[in-house]
CSV table of C-alpha atoms in Angstrom, one decimal:
chain,number,residue,atom,x,y,z
A,29,MET,CA,0.0,0.0,0.0
A,30,ALA,CA,2.8,2.3,0.9
A,31,LEU,CA,4.7,1.4,-2.2
A,32,ARG,CA,1.7,2.0,-4.4
A,33,TYR,CA,1.3,5.5,-2.9
A,34,LYS,CA,4.9,6.4,-3.4
A,35,ASN,CA,4.8,5.4,-7.1
A,36,ALA,CA,1.7,7.6,-7.6
A,37,LEU,CA,3.5,10.6,-6.2
A,38,SER,CA,6.5,10.0,-8.4
A,39,ASN,CA,4.3,9.9,-11.5
A,40,VAL,CA,2.6,13.2,-10.5
A,41,HIS,CA,6.0,14.9,-10.0
A,42,ASN,CA,7.3,13.7,-13.4
A,43,CYS,CA,4.2,15.0,-15.2
A,44,ILE,CA,4.5,18.4,-13.6
A,45,SER,CA,8.2,18.7,-14.5
A,46,ALA,CA,7.6,17.8,-18.1
A,47,ASN,CA,4.7,20.4,-18.4
A,48,SER,CA,6.9,23.1,-16.8
A,49,ARG,CA,9.7,22.5,-19.3
A,50,GLY,CA,7.3,22.9,-22.2
A,51,SER,CA,5.8,26.1,-20.8
A,52,VAL,CA,9.3,27.7,-20.4
A,53,LEU,CA,10.2,26.9,-24.0
A,54,LEU,CA,6.9,28.4,-25.2
A,55,LEU,CA,7.4,31.5,-23.2
A,56,ALA,CA,10.9,31.9,-24.5
A,57,VAL,CA,9.7,31.6,-28.1
A,58,LEU,CA,6.9,34.1,-27.4
A,59,ALA,CA,9.4,36.6,-25.8
A,60,LEU,CA,11.8,36.3,-28.8
A,61,MET,CA,8.9,36.9,-31.2
A,62,VAL,CA,7.8,40.0,-29.2
A,63,VAL,CA,11.4,41.4,-29.1
A,64,PHE,CA,11.9,40.6,-32.8
A,65,THR,CA,8.6,42.3,-33.7
A,66,LEU,CA,9.4,45.4,-31.6
A,67,GLY,CA,12.9,45.6,-33.0
A,68,THR,CA,11.6,45.3,-36.6
A,69,GLY,CA,9.0,48.0,-35.8
A,70,LEU,CA,11.6,50.3,-34.3
A,71,LEU,CA,13.9,49.8,-37.2
A,72,ALA,CA,11.1,50.5,-39.6
A,73,VAL,CA,10.2,53.7,-37.7
A,74,ALA,CA,13.8,54.8,-37.6
A,75,THR,CA,14.3,54.1,-41.2
A,76,SER,CA,11.1,56.0,-42.1
A,77,ASN,CA,12.2,59.0,-39.9
A,78,TYR,CA,15.6,59.0,-41.5
A,79,VAL,CA,14.1,59.0,-45.0
A,80,MET,CA,11.7,61.7,-44.0
A,81,ASN,CA,14.5,63.8,-42.4
A,82,GLN,CA,16.6,63.4,-45.5
A,83,ALA,CA,13.7,64.4,-47.7
A,84,GLU,CA,13.0,67.4,-45.6
A,85,HIS,CA,16.6,68.4,-45.5
A,86,ASP,CA,16.8,68.1,-49.3
A,87,TYR,CA,13.6,70.1,-49.7
A,88,GLN,CA,15.0,72.9,-47.6
A,89,ALA,CA,18.3,72.7,-49.4
A,90,ALA,CA,16.5,73.2,-52.7
A,91,PHE,CA,14.9,76.4,-51.3
A,92,TYR,CA,18.3,77.7,-50.3
A,93,ALA,CA,19.8,76.8,-53.7
A,94,ALA,CA,16.9,78.7,-55.4
A,95,GLU,CA,17.5,81.7,-53.1
A,96,ALA,CA,21.2,81.7,-53.9
A,97,GLY,CA,20.5,81.6,-57.6
A,98,LEU,CA,18.0,84.5,-57.3
A,99,HIS,CA,20.4,86.6,-55.3
A,100,HIS,CA,23.3,85.8,-57.7
A,101,LYS,CA,21.2,86.9,-60.7
A,102,ILE,CA,20.1,90.1,-59.0
A,103,GLU,CA,23.7,91.0,-58.1
A,104,VAL,CA,24.9,90.2,-61.7
A,105,MET,CA,22.2,92.6,-63.0
A,106,ARG,CA,23.2,95.3,-60.5
A,107,ALA,CA,26.9,94.9,-61.4
A,108,GLU,CA,26.1,95.2,-65.1
A,109,MET,CA,24.1,98.3,-64.5
A,110,ASP,CA,27.0,99.9,-62.7
A,111,ARG,CA,29.3,98.8,-65.4
A,112,LEU,CA,27.2,100.4,-68.1
A,113,TYR,CA,27.2,103.7,-66.3
A,114,LEU,CA,30.9,103.5,-66.1
A,115,GLU,CA,31.6,102.6,-69.7
A,116,GLY,CA,29.8,105.4,-71.5
A,117,SER,CA,26.9,107.7,-72.0
A,118,TYR,CA,23.6,106.6,-73.6
A,119,ILE,CA,21.5,108.9,-75.7
A,120,ASN,CA,18.2,107.6,-74.1
A,121,ALA,CA,16.7,104.9,-71.9
A,122,SER,CA,15.9,102.6,-74.8
A,123,ALA,CA,19.6,102.4,-75.9
A,124,PHE,CA,20.6,101.8,-72.3
A,125,PHE,CA,18.1,99.0,-71.7
A,126,ASN,CA,18.8,97.3,-75.0
A,127,THR,CA,22.5,97.1,-74.1
A,128,PHE,CA,21.7,95.9,-70.7
A,129,TRP,CA,19.4,93.1,-71.9
A,130,GLY,CA,22.1,91.8,-74.2
A,131,ARG,CA,24.3,91.3,-71.2
A,132,ILE,CA,22.0,89.7,-68.7
A,133,LYS,CA,19.5,87.6,-70.8
A,134,ASN,CA,21.5,84.4,-70.6
A,135,ASP,CA,20.7,81.9,-67.9
A,136,GLU,CA,22.9,81.7,-64.8
A,137,ILE,CA,23.8,78.2,-63.7
A,138,LEU,CA,25.3,77.7,-60.3
A,139,ASN,CA,26.8,74.4,-59.1
A,140,LEU,CA,26.6,74.4,-55.4
A,141,GLY,CA,28.2,71.1,-54.4
A,142,THR,CA,26.4,68.1,-52.9
A,143,VAL,CA,24.0,67.4,-50.1
A,144,ASN,CA,23.4,63.8,-48.9
A,145,ASP,CA,25.4,62.6,-51.9
A,146,LYS,CA,23.0,64.5,-54.2
A,147,SER,CA,24.2,67.3,-56.5
A,148,VAL,CA,22.9,70.8,-55.7
A,149,SER,CA,22.4,73.4,-58.3
A,150,ALA,CA,20.4,76.5,-59.3
A,151,VAL,CA,19.3,77.8,-62.6
A,152,ALA,CA,18.3,81.5,-62.8
A,153,THR,CA,16.5,82.9,-65.8
A,154,VAL,CA,15.3,86.4,-66.6
A,155,ASN,CA,12.5,87.8,-68.8
A,156,LYS,CA,11.6,91.3,-69.7
A,157,GLY,CA,8.5,92.8,-68.1
A,158,THR,CA,7.0,96.2,-68.3
A,159,LEU,CA,8.9,98.8,-70.2
A,160,GLY,CA,8.3,102.5,-69.5
A,161,ASN,CA,9.8,105.8,-70.7
A,162,ASP,CA,12.7,105.6,-68.2
A,163,PHE,CA,12.3,102.3,-66.5
A,164,CYS,CA,12.1,98.6,-67.2
A,165,GLU,CA,11.0,95.6,-65.1
A,166,TYR,CA,12.5,92.2,-65.2
A,167,LYS,CA,11.1,88.9,-63.9
A,168,ILE,CA,13.7,86.6,-62.4
A,169,SER,CA,13.0,82.9,-61.8
A,170,SER,CA,15.4,80.7,-60.0
A,171,GLU,CA,15.0,76.9,-59.7
A,172,GLY,CA,16.9,75.1,-56.9
A,173,ARG,CA,17.7,71.5,-57.5
A,174,VAL,CA,18.7,68.8,-55.1
A,175,GLY,CA,18.5,65.4,-56.7
A,176,ARG,CA,14.9,65.1,-58.0
A,177,ILE,CA,13.6,67.8,-55.7
A,178,ARG,CA,12.8,71.2,-57.3
A,179,ARG,CA,11.8,74.5,-55.7
A,180,THR,CA,11.4,77.8,-57.5
A,181,LEU,CA,11.7,81.4,-56.3
A,182,GLU,CA,10.6,84.4,-58.3
A,183,GLY,CA,11.5,88.1,-58.1
A,184,ILE,CA,10.7,91.3,-60.0
A,185,VAL,CA,13.3,94.0,-60.3
A,186,ARG,CA,12.6,97.5,-61.6
A,187,MET,CA,15.5,99.5,-63.1
A,188,LYS,CA,15.3,103.2,-63.7
A,189,TYR,CA,17.4,104.9,-66.3
A,190,VAL,CA,19.2,108.0,-64.9
A,191,SER,CA,20.8,110.4,-67.4
A,192,ARG,CA,24.3,111.7,-66.7
A,193,THR,CA,23.5,115.2,-65.7
A,194,SER,CA,24.9,115.4,-62.1
A,195,THR,CA,28.3,116.7,-61.4
A,196,PRO,CA,31.1,114.4,-60.2
A,197,LEU,CA,32.1,114.9,-56.6
A,198,SER,CA,35.6,115.7,-57.7
A,199,ASP,CA,34.3,118.8,-59.4
A,200,LEU,CA,32.2,119.9,-56.4
A,201,PHE,CA,35.2,119.3,-54.1
A,202,SER,CA,37.3,121.5,-56.3
A,203,TYR,CA,35.8,124.5,-54.4
A,204,ALA,CA,36.7,125.5,-50.9
A,205,ILE,CA,32.9,125.8,-50.3
A,206,PHE,CA,30.0,125.2,-52.6
A,207,ALA,CA,26.4,125.7,-51.7
A,208,ASP,CA,23.3,124.8,-53.6
A,209,GLY,CA,21.6,127.9,-52.1
A,210,LYS,CA,22.6,130.9,-50.1
A,211,VAL,CA,26.1,131.7,-48.8
A,212,GLU,CA,26.6,134.2,-45.9
A,213,MET,CA,29.9,135.6,-44.6
A,214,SER,CA,30.3,138.1,-41.8
A,215,GLY,CA,32.7,139.3,-39.2
A,216,SER,CA,36.3,138.5,-40.2
A,217,SER,CA,35.7,135.1,-41.7
A,218,GLN,CA,37.9,134.1,-44.6
A,219,ILE,CA,38.0,131.6,-47.4
A,220,TYR,CA,41.3,130.5,-49.0
A,221,GLY,CA,40.2,129.1,-52.3
A,222,ASN,CA,37.2,129.4,-54.7
A,223,ALA,CA,33.6,129.7,-53.4
A,224,GLY,CA,30.6,128.7,-55.5
A,225,THR,CA,26.8,128.6,-55.4
A,226,ASN,CA,23.9,127.6,-57.6
A,227,THR,CA,21.8,130.5,-56.3
A,228,THR,CA,20.7,133.3,-58.6
A,229,VAL,CA,18.5,135.1,-56.0
A,230,HIS,CA,19.0,138.7,-54.9
A,231,LYS,CA,21.7,138.8,-52.2
A,232,GLY,CA,22.1,135.1,-52.5
A,233,PHE,CA,25.9,135.5,-51.8
A,234,TYR,CA,25.7,137.9,-48.8
A,235,LEU,CA,28.8,139.6,-47.3
A,236,SER,CA,28.8,141.8,-44.3
A,237,GLY,CA,31.5,143.0,-41.9
A,238,HIS,CA,35.0,142.3,-43.2
A,239,PRO,CA,35.1,138.9,-44.7
A,240,ILE,CA,37.7,138.1,-47.4
A,241,ILE,CA,37.6,135.4,-50.2
A,242,HIS,CA,41.1,134.6,-51.4
A,243,GLY,CA,39.9,133.2,-54.7
A,244,ASP,CA,37.0,133.3,-57.2
A,245,VAL,CA,33.3,133.5,-56.5
A,246,VAL,CA,31.1,131.6,-58.9
A,247,ILE,CA,27.3,132.1,-58.9
A,248,GLY,CA,24.5,130.2,-60.4
A,249,HIS,CA,23.8,129.7,-64.2
A,250,ASN,CA,22.2,132.8,-65.8
A,251,GLY,CA,22.6,134.8,-62.5
A,252,ASP,CA,23.4,138.5,-62.3
A,253,ILE,CA,26.6,139.1,-60.3
A,254,GLY,CA,25.6,142.6,-59.3
A,255,GLN,CA,22.3,141.3,-57.9
A,256,VAL,CA,23.5,138.0,-56.4
A,257,ILE,CA,26.7,139.1,-54.6
A,258,TYR,CA,26.0,141.7,-51.9
A,259,ILE,CA,28.8,143.8,-50.4
A,260,PRO,CA,28.3,146.1,-47.5
A,261,TRP,CA,30.6,148.9,-48.5
A,262,GLY,CA,33.4,149.9,-51.0
A,263,SER,CA,34.2,147.8,-54.0
A,264,MET,CA,34.0,144.1,-54.6
A,265,ASP,CA,37.9,144.0,-54.7
A,266,ASN,CA,37.9,144.6,-51.0
A,267,PHE,CA,36.2,141.3,-50.3
A,268,ILE,CA,36.9,139.1,-53.3
A,269,LYS,CA,40.5,138.8,-54.3
A,270,GLY,CA,39.8,136.7,-57.4
A,271,GLU,CA,37.2,136.9,-60.2
A,272,SER,CA,33.5,137.0,-59.9
A,273,ARG,CA,31.8,135.0,-62.6
A,274,VAL,CA,28.7,133.1,-63.6
A,275,ASN,CA,28.7,129.3,-64.0
A,276,ASP,CA,28.1,127.9,-67.5
A,277,SER,CA,25.4,125.5,-66.3
A,278,LEU,CA,23.5,124.4,-63.2
A,279,ILE,CA,25.6,122.1,-61.0
A,280,GLU,CA,23.4,119.2,-59.9
A,281,PHE,CA,24.3,117.5,-56.6
A,282,PRO,CA,24.8,113.8,-57.1
A,283,VAL,CA,22.9,111.1,-55.2
A,284,ILE,CA,25.3,109.0,-53.2
A,285,GLU,CA,24.3,105.6,-52.1
A,286,PRO,CA,23.4,104.6,-49.5
A,287,MET,CA,22.7,108.1,-48.0
A,288,GLY,CA,19.1,108.0,-46.7
A,289,ASN,CA,18.9,104.2,-46.9
A,290,ILE,CA,21.2,102.9,-44.2
A,291,SER,CA,19.7,100.2,-42.0
A,292,PHE,CA,21.0,99.2,-38.6
A,293,PRO,CA,20.2,95.8,-37.2
A,294,ASP,CA,18.6,95.4,-33.8
A,295,VAL,CA,21.4,94.4,-31.3
A,296,LYS,CA,19.4,94.9,-28.1
A,297,GLY,CA,20.2,92.1,-25.7
A,298,LYS,CA,23.5,91.3,-27.4
A,299,PRO,CA,26.7,91.3,-25.2
A,300,SER,CA,28.8,94.4,-24.8
A,301,LEU,CA,32.4,95.0,-25.5
A,302,GLU,CA,33.9,97.1,-22.7
A,303,VAL,CA,37.3,98.2,-21.7
A,304,GLN,CA,37.7,99.9,-18.3
A,305,GLY,CA,40.5,101.3,-16.1
A,306,VAL,CA,43.9,100.8,-17.6
A,307,ASP,CA,43.0,97.6,-19.3
A,308,VAL,CA,44.0,96.8,-22.9
A,309,MET,CA,41.7,94.6,-25.0
A,310,ASN,CA,42.3,93.2,-28.5
A,311,HIS,CA,39.2,92.1,-30.5
A,312,ASN,CA,39.6,90.4,-33.8
A,313,GLY,CA,36.7,90.2,-36.3
A,314,GLY,CA,33.3,91.7,-36.4
A,315,GLY,CA,30.2,90.8,-34.3
A,316,GLN,CA,27.0,92.3,-32.8
A,317,PHE,CA,27.3,94.2,-29.6
A,318,SER,CA,24.8,96.2,-27.6
A,319,LYS,CA,27.6,98.7,-27.0
A,320,VAL,CA,31.4,99.1,-27.5
A,321,VAL,CA,32.9,101.3,-24.8
A,322,THR,CA,36.4,102.2,-23.6
A,323,THR,CA,36.6,104.4,-20.5
A,324,ALA,CA,39.2,106.0,-18.2
A,325,SER,CA,42.6,105.1,-19.6
A,326,GLY,CA,41.5,101.9,-21.3
A,327,LYS,CA,42.7,100.9,-24.7
A,328,LEU,CA,40.7,99.0,-27.3
A,329,ASN,CA,42.2,97.5,-30.5
A,330,LEU,CA,39.7,96.4,-33.0
A,331,ASN,CA,41.0,94.4,-36.0
A,332,LEU,CA,38.4,94.1,-38.8
A,333,GLY,CA,39.4,92.2,-41.9
A,334,ASP,CA,37.8,91.2,-45.2
A,335,GLY,CA,34.1,90.3,-44.7
A,336,ASP,CA,34.0,91.5,-41.1
A,337,ARG,CA,31.0,93.6,-40.0
A,338,LEU,CA,30.8,95.3,-36.6
A,339,TYR,CA,27.2,96.2,-35.5
A,340,THR,CA,26.4,98.2,-32.3
A,341,ASP,CA,23.9,100.6,-30.9
A,342,GLU,CA,26.6,102.7,-29.2
A,343,PHE,CA,30.4,103.1,-29.9
A,344,LYS,CA,31.8,105.3,-27.1
A,345,VAL,CA,35.3,106.5,-26.3
A,346,ASN,CA,35.1,108.1,-22.8
A,347,GLY,CA,37.5,109.8,-20.5
A,348,ALA,CA,41.0,109.3,-21.5
A,349,GLY,CA,40.2,106.1,-23.3
A,350,LYS,CA,41.7,105.3,-26.7
A,351,ALA,CA,40.4,103.1,-29.5
A,352,ASN,CA,42.4,101.9,-32.5
A,353,VAL,CA,40.3,100.5,-35.4
A,354,TYR,CA,42.2,98.6,-38.0
A,355,MET,CA,40.1,98.1,-41.2
A,356,SER,CA,41.2,96.1,-44.2
A,357,GLY,CA,39.4,94.3,-47.1
A,358,ASP,CA,35.7,95.2,-47.2
A,359,ALA,CA,35.4,95.6,-43.5
A,360,GLU,CA,32.5,97.9,-42.3
A,361,ILE,CA,31.1,99.3,-39.1
A,362,TYR,CA,27.5,100.1,-38.4
A,363,ALA,CA,26.9,102.1,-35.2
A,364,ARG,CA,23.7,104.0,-34.3
A,365,LYS,CA,25.7,106.4,-32.2
A,366,LEU,CA,29.4,107.2,-32.1
A,367,ILE,CA,30.1,109.3,-29.0
A,368,LEU,CA,33.4,110.8,-28.0
A,369,ASP,CA,33.4,112.3,-24.5
A,370,GLY,CA,36.4,113.8,-22.6
A,371,SER,CA,39.9,113.6,-24.0
A,372,GLY,CA,39.6,110.2,-25.6
A,373,GLU,CA,40.8,109.5,-29.1
A,374,LEU,CA,39.5,107.3,-31.9
A,375,ILE,CA,42.1,106.4,-34.6
A,376,PHE,CA,41.1,104.6,-37.8
A,377,HIS,CA,43.8,102.7,-39.6
A,378,VAL,CA,42.5,102.1,-43.1
A,379,ASP,CA,43.7,100.3,-46.2
A,380,GLY,CA,41.7,101.3,-49.3
A,381,ASP,CA,38.2,103.0,-49.1
A,382,LYS,CA,36.6,101.9,-45.8
A,383,ARG,CA,33.0,102.7,-44.8
A,384,VAL,CA,31.6,103.5,-41.3
A,385,TYR,CA,27.9,104.0,-41.1
A,386,LEU,CA,26.3,106.1,-38.2
A,387,GLU,CA,23.0,107.6,-37.3
A,388,THR,CA,24.6,110.1,-35.0
A,389,LEU,CA,28.1,111.5,-34.4
A,390,ASP,CA,28.2,113.2,-31.0
A,391,LEU,CA,31.2,115.2,-30.0
A,392,THR,CA,29.5,117.6,-27.6
A,393,GLY,CA,31.3,116.3,-24.6
A,394,ALA,CA,34.8,116.1,-26.2
A,395,SER,CA,37.5,118.3,-25.0
A,396,SER,CA,40.4,119.7,-27.0
A,397,GLY,CA,42.7,117.4,-28.9
A,398,ASN,CA,42.6,115.3,-32.0
A,399,ILE,CA,39.5,113.3,-31.2
A,400,ILE,CA,39.2,111.5,-34.5
A,401,SER,CA,42.1,110.8,-36.8
A,402,VAL,CA,42.8,108.7,-39.9
A,403,GLU,CA,46.0,106.8,-40.6
A,404,GLY,CA,47.1,104.4,-43.4
A,405,GLU,CA,47.1,104.4,-47.1
A,406,GLY,CA,43.3,104.4,-47.6
A,407,ARG,CA,40.3,106.8,-47.1
A,408,LEU,CA,37.7,106.7,-44.4
A,409,LEU,CA,34.2,107.3,-45.8
A,410,LEU,CA,32.0,108.3,-42.9
A,411,PHE,CA,28.2,108.2,-43.6
A,412,ILE,CA,26.0,110.0,-41.0
A,413,GLU,CA,22.3,109.7,-41.4
A,414,LYS,CA,20.8,112.1,-38.9
A,415,GLU,CA,22.9,114.2,-36.6
A,416,LEU,CA,26.4,115.6,-36.4
A,417,LYS,CA,26.8,117.2,-33.0
A,418,ARG,CA,29.9,119.3,-32.3
A,419,GLY,CA,31.0,121.5,-29.4
A,420,GLY,CA,34.0,122.8,-27.6
A,421,SER,CA,37.3,122.7,-29.4
A,422,ALA,CA,37.5,119.0,-30.4
A,423,ASN,CA,39.5,118.4,-33.6
A,424,ILE,CA,38.7,116.0,-36.4
A,425,ASN,CA,41.7,114.7,-38.3
A,426,LEU,CA,43.9,117.5,-37.1
A,427,ASN,CA,47.2,117.7,-39.1
A,428,GLY,CA,45.9,114.8,-41.3
A,429,ASN,CA,45.5,114.6,-45.0
A,430,PRO,CA,42.1,116.0,-46.0
A,431,SER,CA,41.8,113.4,-48.8
A,432,LYS,CA,41.8,110.6,-46.1
A,433,LEU,CA,38.5,111.6,-44.6
A,434,ILE,CA,35.2,112.3,-46.4
A,435,VAL,CA,32.0,112.7,-44.4
A,436,PHE,CA,28.6,112.1,-46.2
A,437,PHE,CA,25.9,113.7,-44.0
A,438,ASN,CA,22.2,113.3,-44.7
A,439,GLY,CA,20.9,115.5,-41.9
A,440,ASP,CA,19.8,119.1,-42.1
A,441,LYS,CA,22.3,120.9,-39.8
A,442,VAL,CA,26.1,121.0,-39.1
A,443,ASP,CA,27.5,123.5,-36.6
A,444,PHE,CA,31.2,124.0,-36.5
A,445,SER,CA,31.2,126.2,-33.5
A,446,GLY,CA,34.5,127.6,-32.2
A,447,GLY,CA,33.3,127.8,-28.6
A,448,GLY,CA,36.3,128.8,-26.4
A,449,GLY,CA,38.9,127.2,-28.7
A,450,SER,CA,39.9,126.8,-32.3
A,451,PRO,CA,38.4,123.4,-33.5
A,452,CYS,CA,39.6,122.1,-36.8
A,453,PHE,CA,38.0,119.7,-39.3
A,454,THR,CA,40.4,118.3,-41.9
A,455,GLY,CA,38.6,116.5,-44.8
A,456,GLY,CA,35.7,116.8,-47.1
A,457,LEU,CA,32.1,117.3,-46.1
A,458,TYR,CA,29.3,116.5,-48.4
A,459,ALA,CA,26.0,117.6,-46.9
A,460,PRO,CA,23.5,118.3,-49.7
A,461,ARG,CA,20.5,118.8,-47.4
A,462,ALA,CA,22.2,120.7,-44.6
A,463,THR,CA,22.9,124.2,-43.5
A,464,VAL,CA,26.5,124.3,-42.5
A,465,SER,CA,27.6,127.0,-40.0
A,466,LEU,CA,31.1,128.0,-38.9
A,467,SER,CA,31.6,130.5,-36.1
A,468,GLY,CA,34.2,131.6,-33.6
A,469,SER,CA,37.7,130.4,-34.6
A,470,ALA,CA,36.5,127.2,-36.3
A,471,THR,CA,38.7,126.1,-39.2
A,472,VAL,CA,38.1,123.7,-42.0
A,473,LYS,CA,40.9,122.4,-44.2
A,474,GLY,CA,39.6,120.7,-47.3
A,475,SER,CA,36.2,121.4,-48.8
A,476,ILE,CA,32.5,121.8,-47.9
A,477,VAL,CA,29.6,121.1,-50.1
A,478,ALA,CA,26.2,121.8,-48.6
A,479,SER,CA,22.7,123.2,-49.2
A,480,THR,CA,23.5,126.6,-47.5
A,481,ILE,CA,26.7,127.8,-45.8
A,482,SER,CA,27.1,130.5,-43.1
A,483,MET,CA,30.4,131.8,-41.7
A,484,GLU,CA,30.9,134.4,-39.0
A,485,GLY,CA,33.5,135.6,-36.5
A,486,ASP,CA,37.0,134.4,-37.3
A,487,ALA,CA,35.9,131.2,-39.0
A,488,SER,CA,38.0,130.1,-42.0
A,489,VAL,CA,38.1,127.5,-44.7
A,490,TYR,CA,41.4,126.6,-46.4
A,491,PHE,CA,40.9,124.7,-49.6
A,492,GLU,CA,42.9,121.5,-49.9
A,493,GLU,CA,42.3,118.7,-52.4
A,494,VAL,CA,39.8,116.2,-51.2
A,495,VAL,CA,39.3,113.9,-54.2
A,496,ASP,CA,42.1,113.2,-56.6
A,497,GLU,CA,40.9,112.8,-60.2
A,498,ASP,CA,43.2,109.8,-60.5
A,499,ASP,CA,41.5,108.2,-57.6
A,500,PRO,CA,37.8,109.0,-57.9
A,501,LEU,CA,35.2,108.0,-55.3
A,502,PHE,CA,33.2,104.9,-56.0
A,503,GLY,CA,34.5,105.0,-59.6
A,504,GLU,CA,32.1,108.0,-59.8
A,505,GLN,CA,29.2,105.6,-60.7
A,506,ASN,CA,27.2,106.1,-57.6
A,507,GLN,CA,27.0,109.8,-58.4
A,508,ARG,CA,24.4,108.9,-61.0
A,509,ILE,CA,22.8,105.9,-59.5
A,510,GLY,CA,20.5,106.5,-56.6
A,511,PRO,CA,18.6,103.9,-54.6
A,512,GLU,CA,15.6,104.3,-56.8
A,513,SER,CA,17.6,103.1,-59.8
A,514,PHE,CA,17.5,99.4,-58.8
A,515,VAL,CA,14.6,98.3,-56.7
A,516,ILE,CA,13.5,94.7,-55.9
A,517,ILE,CA,9.7,94.9,-56.1
A,518,SER,CA,8.7,91.4,-55.2
A,519,TYR,CA,10.3,88.2,-53.9
A,520,SER,CA,8.3,85.0,-53.4
A,521,GLU,CA,8.2,81.2,-53.9
A,522,LYS,CA,6.3,80.0,-56.9
């Protein structure tokens, strides 16, 4: 009985062990199937995402390729326009646009390398649009290609023909002063060189007190010398040591790009570049800064090379601080405000024509000394959009070469006030919209071109050559081509 019970228990145990081994095998197989299924699914999802990402990347790359082709074609057209103005005069707009079309009608093909082992290219084509009496519109289409993906951008450019009637800057700067309108001289003010005006109105060239012009006076075309030039007493020889004559034609002031169209990027929240105490800081390259400041006896050395752009809301040299700005290649500076306060000094070291764009130049807090100076073999072209504030006896480019600094001012007022000292500006000033005033013992060495000019006290202007005919500004082309001559009307994806 006992033996029979023991055998029964053994059979039950064997049955349970066999069933357990079968269940474990089944569970292992099921687990492997689940893992395999999940792995396959994840691989499929990853593969799908990769393909989609590649397609999206290629799609975006095609847009950038189309954009590059459009910009390239626009710049080719702009360059050809400039080249045509340089090469010769055209009798009318039709002749100009026919020549222009012959040069830009061919397609532009850009090979832009590869993306994801696919070739990237752009093909830009241009077609004539509306033709007016003095303008022509052109439709540009640029197709970006990445493998089989295509995206197209379109733009419309309007070109306006501008006849060559304005006077080169070198001619205007051949005068010590030249005004589009009225000239007034009083006190003991003096001009060493020729003075000119476009005005023909009664007393348009007004002399009072004891001013002297050591040169010729040229009035506007068809003007009457006896009516235009007013002298307070005696003969004209007491005031004008040269000849008094009438200009052969009206002198038109050239439009200089980008005067009136300078844009400054928003740099709020950007880091600042500051030098304090007696520290010395060297900064290479451009960048965006909320402000660039050197104070006390700090010294800042900025090195800007080809392609570098420095953007800031405020560039300030304070106290006895000093800033050296080295500019080469096509380096440019964009600053909403350039402020010099105290006895600080700002020195530009330039190679070739270098441009600095400002909204405001503020020298009201500057003390005596050479506040701004220019060194090197090039020229500093200083574009000021709104305000040029001077005060005290601060000097600009004192003892420098006047041909090294040319200021293009788009505001309506420039005051060279002598204050308690004898401030000196050495360079050329082109301010076609401004009234320029010189008073006290203020001195200009170079040339002034403005809307109207007033001199009083012991103020003086000494003519010195600003623009050499062998080294003209901008190749003289921008004197005829204003911002309205080449306008992008629309820009969109097809």
